[in-house]
PDB file of C-alpha atoms in Angstrom:
ATOM      1  CA  MET A  21      -5.676 -14.932  27.555  1.00  0.00           C
ATOM      2  CA  ASP A  22      -3.025 -14.068  29.719  1.00  0.00           C
ATOM      3  CA  HIS A  23      -1.022 -12.881  26.534  1.00  0.00           C
ATOM      4  CA  ILE A  24      -2.179 -12.222  23.007  1.00  0.00           C
ATOM      5  CA  PRO A  25      -0.264 -15.027  20.725  1.00  0.00           C
ATOM      6  CA  ILE A  26       3.007 -12.576  18.352  1.00  0.00           C
ATOM      7  CA  LEU A  27       3.839 -14.741  15.297  1.00  0.00           C
ATOM      8  CA  LYS A  28       6.881 -14.514  13.303  1.00  0.00           C
ATOM      9  CA  LEU A  29       6.649 -14.035   9.264  1.00  0.00           C
ATOM     10  CA  GLY A  30      10.161 -13.206   7.683  1.00  0.00           C
ATOM     11  CA  ASP A  31      11.211  -9.149   9.632  1.00  0.00           C
ATOM     12  CA  VAL A  32       7.927  -9.371  10.819  1.00  0.00           C
ATOM     13  CA  LEU A  33       6.898  -9.422  14.523  1.00  0.00           C
ATOM     14  CA  LEU A  34       2.431  -9.737  13.476  1.00  0.00           C
ATOM     15  CA  VAL A  35       0.620  -9.161  16.203  1.00  0.00           C
ATOM     16  CA  SER A  36      -3.858 -10.055  15.946  1.00  0.00           C
ATOM     17  CA  ILE A  37      -5.366  -9.138  19.071  1.00  0.00           C
ATOM     18  CA  GLN A  38      -8.862 -11.573  19.571  1.00  0.00           C
ATOM     19  CA  VAL A  39      -9.672 -10.938  22.767  1.00  0.00           C
ATOM     20  CA  ASP A  40     -11.080  -7.144  24.770  1.00  0.00           C
ATOM     21  CA  MET A  41      -8.087  -5.934  26.085  1.00  0.00           C
ATOM     22  CA  HIS A  42      -7.763  -4.628  29.577  1.00  0.00           C
ATOM     23  CA  ASP A  43      -5.012  -2.461  31.474  1.00  0.00           C
ATOM     24  CA  ARG A  44      -2.908  -5.360  32.633  1.00  0.00           C
ATOM     25  CA  LEU A  45      -3.704  -7.647  29.300  1.00  0.00           C
ATOM     26  CA  ALA A  46      -2.159  -4.873  26.777  1.00  0.00           C
ATOM     27  CA  LEU A  47       1.041  -4.400  29.726  1.00  0.00           C
ATOM     28  CA  ALA A  48       1.586  -7.696  28.954  1.00  0.00           C
ATOM     29  CA  LEU A  49       1.315  -7.392  25.198  1.00  0.00           C
ATOM     30  CA  GLN A  50       3.470  -4.100  25.552  1.00  0.00           C
ATOM     31  CA  ASP A  51       6.512  -6.051  27.267  1.00  0.00           C
ATOM     32  CA  ASP A  52       6.355  -9.402  25.428  1.00  0.00           C
ATOM     33  CA  LEU A  53       6.051  -7.605  22.447  1.00  0.00           C
ATOM     34  CA  THR A  54       9.184  -5.649  23.390  1.00  0.00           C
ATOM     35  CA  ASN A  55      11.121  -8.493  24.372  1.00  0.00           C
ATOM     36  CA  ARG A  56      10.676 -10.302  21.620  1.00  0.00           C
ATOM     37  CA  LEU A  57      11.948  -7.147  19.055  1.00  0.00           C
ATOM     38  CA  ALA A  58      15.282  -7.262  20.944  1.00  0.00           C
ATOM     39  CA  LYS A  59      15.556 -11.024  20.397  1.00  0.00           C
ATOM     40  CA  THR A  60      14.449 -11.322  16.983  1.00  0.00           C
ATOM     41  CA  ARG A  61      15.872  -7.820  15.556  1.00  0.00           C
ATOM     42  CA  ALA A  62      12.153  -7.961  13.644  1.00  0.00           C
ATOM     43  CA  ARG A  63      12.271  -4.824  11.539  1.00  0.00           C
ATOM     44  CA  GLY A  64       8.080  -4.234  11.680  1.00  0.00           C
ATOM     45  CA  VAL A  65       5.264  -4.367  13.939  1.00  0.00           C
ATOM     46  CA  LEU A  66       2.292  -5.560  12.403  1.00  0.00           C
ATOM     47  CA  ILE A  67      -1.103  -5.130  14.852  1.00  0.00           C
ATOM     48  CA  GLU A  68      -4.364  -6.023  13.715  1.00  0.00           C
ATOM     49  CA  ILE A  69      -6.595  -4.632  15.706  1.00  0.00           C
ATOM     50  CA  SER A  70     -10.562  -5.495  13.819  1.00  0.00           C
ATOM     51  CA  ALA A  71     -11.954  -7.398  16.797  1.00  0.00           C
ATOM     52  CA  LEU A  72     -11.240  -4.397  18.941  1.00  0.00           C
ATOM     53  CA  GLU A  73     -14.614  -2.841  19.360  1.00  0.00           C
ATOM     54  CA  ILE A  74     -13.577  -0.663  21.548  1.00  0.00           C
ATOM     55  CA  VAL A  75     -10.682   1.179  22.480  1.00  0.00           C
ATOM     56  CA  ASP A  76      -9.836   3.408  25.508  1.00  0.00           C
ATOM     57  CA  SER A  77      -7.169   6.186  26.589  1.00  0.00           C
ATOM     58  CA  PHE A  78      -5.241   3.164  28.658  1.00  0.00           C
ATOM     59  CA  ILE A  79      -4.583   1.111  24.777  1.00  0.00           C
ATOM     60  CA  GLY A  80      -3.716   3.472  22.420  1.00  0.00           C
ATOM     61  CA  ARG A  81      -1.503   5.001  24.760  1.00  0.00           C
ATOM     62  CA  MET A  82       0.034   1.718  25.149  1.00  0.00           C
ATOM     63  CA  LEU A  83      -0.452   1.124  20.982  1.00  0.00           C
ATOM     64  CA  ASP A  84       1.098   4.805  20.917  1.00  0.00           C
ATOM     65  CA  THR A  85       4.618   3.785  23.241  1.00  0.00           C
ATOM     66  CA  ILE A  86       4.758   0.349  21.343  1.00  0.00           C
ATOM     67  CA  ALA A  87       5.638   1.979  18.175  1.00  0.00           C
ATOM     68  CA  GLY A  88       8.121   4.273  20.596  1.00  0.00           C
ATOM     69  CA  THR A  89       9.311   1.599  21.719  1.00  0.00           C
ATOM     70  CA  ALA A  90       9.811  -0.508  18.218  1.00  0.00           C
ATOM     71  CA  ARG A  91      10.883   2.698  16.515  1.00  0.00           C
ATOM     72  CA  LEU A  92      13.892   2.997  19.323  1.00  0.00           C
ATOM     73  CA  LEU A  93      14.307  -0.878  18.175  1.00  0.00           C
ATOM     74  CA  ASP A  94      15.017   0.025  14.588  1.00  0.00           C
ATOM     75  CA  ALA A  95      11.395  -1.778  13.959  1.00  0.00           C
ATOM     76  CA  GLU A  96       8.772   0.131  11.597  1.00  0.00           C
ATOM     77  CA  THR A  97       4.771   0.002  13.454  1.00  0.00           C
ATOM     78  CA  VAL A  98       1.531  -0.109  11.239  1.00  0.00           C
ATOM     79  CA  VAL A  99      -1.906  -0.942  13.062  1.00  0.00           C
ATOM     80  CA  VAL A 100      -4.403  -2.095  10.722  1.00  0.00           C
ATOM     81  CA  GLY A 101      -8.188  -3.312  10.802  1.00  0.00           C
ATOM     82  CA  MET A 102      -9.701  -0.760  12.526  1.00  0.00           C
ATOM     83  CA  ARG A 103     -13.038   0.214  12.708  1.00  0.00           C
ATOM     84  CA  PRO A 104     -14.222   4.044  11.857  1.00  0.00           C
ATOM     85  CA  ALA A 105     -15.509   3.973  16.084  1.00  0.00           C
ATOM     86  CA  VAL A 106     -12.005   2.933  17.619  1.00  0.00           C
ATOM     87  CA  ALA A 107     -10.747   5.521  14.782  1.00  0.00           C
ATOM     88  CA  ILE A 108     -13.354   8.537  15.473  1.00  0.00           C
ATOM     89  CA  THR A 109     -13.279   7.675  19.836  1.00  0.00           C
ATOM     90  CA  LEU A 110      -8.633   7.901  19.382  1.00  0.00           C
ATOM     91  CA  VAL A 111      -9.242  11.332  18.055  1.00  0.00           C
ATOM     92  CA  GLU A 112     -12.304  12.619  20.681  1.00  0.00           C
ATOM     93  CA  LEU A 113      -9.718  11.494  22.330  1.00  0.00           C
ATOM     94  CA  GLY A 114      -7.562  13.576  21.605  1.00  0.00           C
ATOM     95  CA  LEU A 115      -4.613  10.101  20.490  1.00  0.00           C
ATOM     96  CA  GLU A 116      -2.930  11.570  17.307  1.00  0.00           C
ATOM     97  CA  LEU A 117      -0.499   7.600  17.864  1.00  0.00           C
ATOM     98  CA  THR A 118       2.331   9.873  16.325  1.00  0.00           C
ATOM     99  CA  GLY A 119       4.478   7.299  14.675  1.00  0.00           C
ATOM    100  CA  VAL A 120       2.203   4.931  14.661  1.00  0.00           C
ATOM    101  CA  ARG A 121       0.791   4.462  10.518  1.00  0.00           C
ATOM    102  CA  THR A 122      -2.135   3.016   9.547  1.00  0.00           C
ATOM    103  CA  ALA A 123      -3.149   0.297   7.252  1.00  0.00           C
ATOM    104  CA  LEU A 124      -6.638  -0.170   6.328  1.00  0.00           C
ATOM    105  CA  ASN A 125      -5.942  -4.374   6.591  1.00  0.00           C
ATOM    106  CA  VAL A 126      -2.853  -6.459   6.875  1.00  0.00           C
ATOM    107  CA  GLU A 127      -2.434  -7.119   3.065  1.00  0.00           C
ATOM    108  CA  ARG A 128      -1.683  -3.249   3.201  1.00  0.00           C
ATOM    109  CA  GLY A 129      -0.442  -2.788   6.458  1.00  0.00           C
ATOM    110  CA  MET A 130       2.713  -5.687   5.599  1.00  0.00           C
ATOM    111  CA  ALA A 131       2.670  -3.433   1.759  1.00  0.00           C
ATOM    112  CA  LEU A 132       3.775  -0.697   4.450  1.00  0.00           C
ATOM    113  CA  ILE A 133       6.885  -2.497   6.342  1.00  0.00           C
ATOM    114  CA  ARG A 134       8.173  -3.786   3.112  1.00  0.00           C
ATOM    115  CA  SER A 135       8.348  -0.853   1.487  1.00  0.00           C
ATOM    116  CA  ARG A 136       9.854   1.408   3.830  1.00  0.00           C
ATOM    117  CA  LEU A 137      12.336  -2.539   4.410  1.00  0.00           C
ATOM    118  CA  ASP A 138      13.413  -1.855   0.629  1.00  0.00           C
ATOM    119  CA  ASP A 139      13.368   1.367   1.548  1.00  0.00           C
ATOM    120  CA  ASP A 140      16.369   1.476   4.242  1.00  0.00           C
ATOM    121  CA  ALA A 141      18.064  -1.165   2.026  1.00  0.00           C
ATOM    122  CA  ARG A 142      18.291   0.762  -0.568  1.00  0.00           C
ATOM    123  CA  GLU A 143      19.879   3.486   1.484  1.00  0.00           C
ATOM    124  CA  ASP A 144      22.402   1.318   2.358  1.00  0.00           C
ATOM    125  CA  GLY A 145      23.183   0.806  -1.009  1.00  0.00           C
ATOM    126  CA  ASP A 146      21.850  -2.593  -1.290  1.00  0.00           C
ATOM    127  CA  ASP A 147      20.128  -2.576  -4.388  1.00  0.00           C
ATOM    128  CA  GLY A 148      19.376  -5.946  -4.321  1.00  0.00           C
ATOM    129  CA  GLU A 149      21.312  -6.942  -7.623  1.00  0.00           C
ATOM    130  CA  PRO A 150      23.720  -9.728  -6.513  1.00  0.00           C
ATOM    131  CA  GLY A 151      27.898  -8.187  -6.424  1.00  0.00           C
TER     132      GLY A 151
END
């Protein structure tokens, strides 16, 4: 597999990583996701990683870079489905994943993104009520 599919659900791009990540695939995902964010102007990125048994420092930095890029493009990144062993490895590697929010599963991750979008709408003065 040369690319990981990126689905668009409303204002959110959904990525479900179901294969072992290697560096080249991670870089391709980073590029594809950045291009899709710019093209679609999505406001959220949800990355589901429950199939990953191992996350090395390169993949950890890739998640951090995706979140940073998404933030610059005005999108929130949420990583969901992280296995305990993966979380322990990331902590042992000293990777903080700044700017990456995490949630237990896709449902909670989508709720985090929706909450941010609702907060932004309120700050912009859009109360959701018709004019």
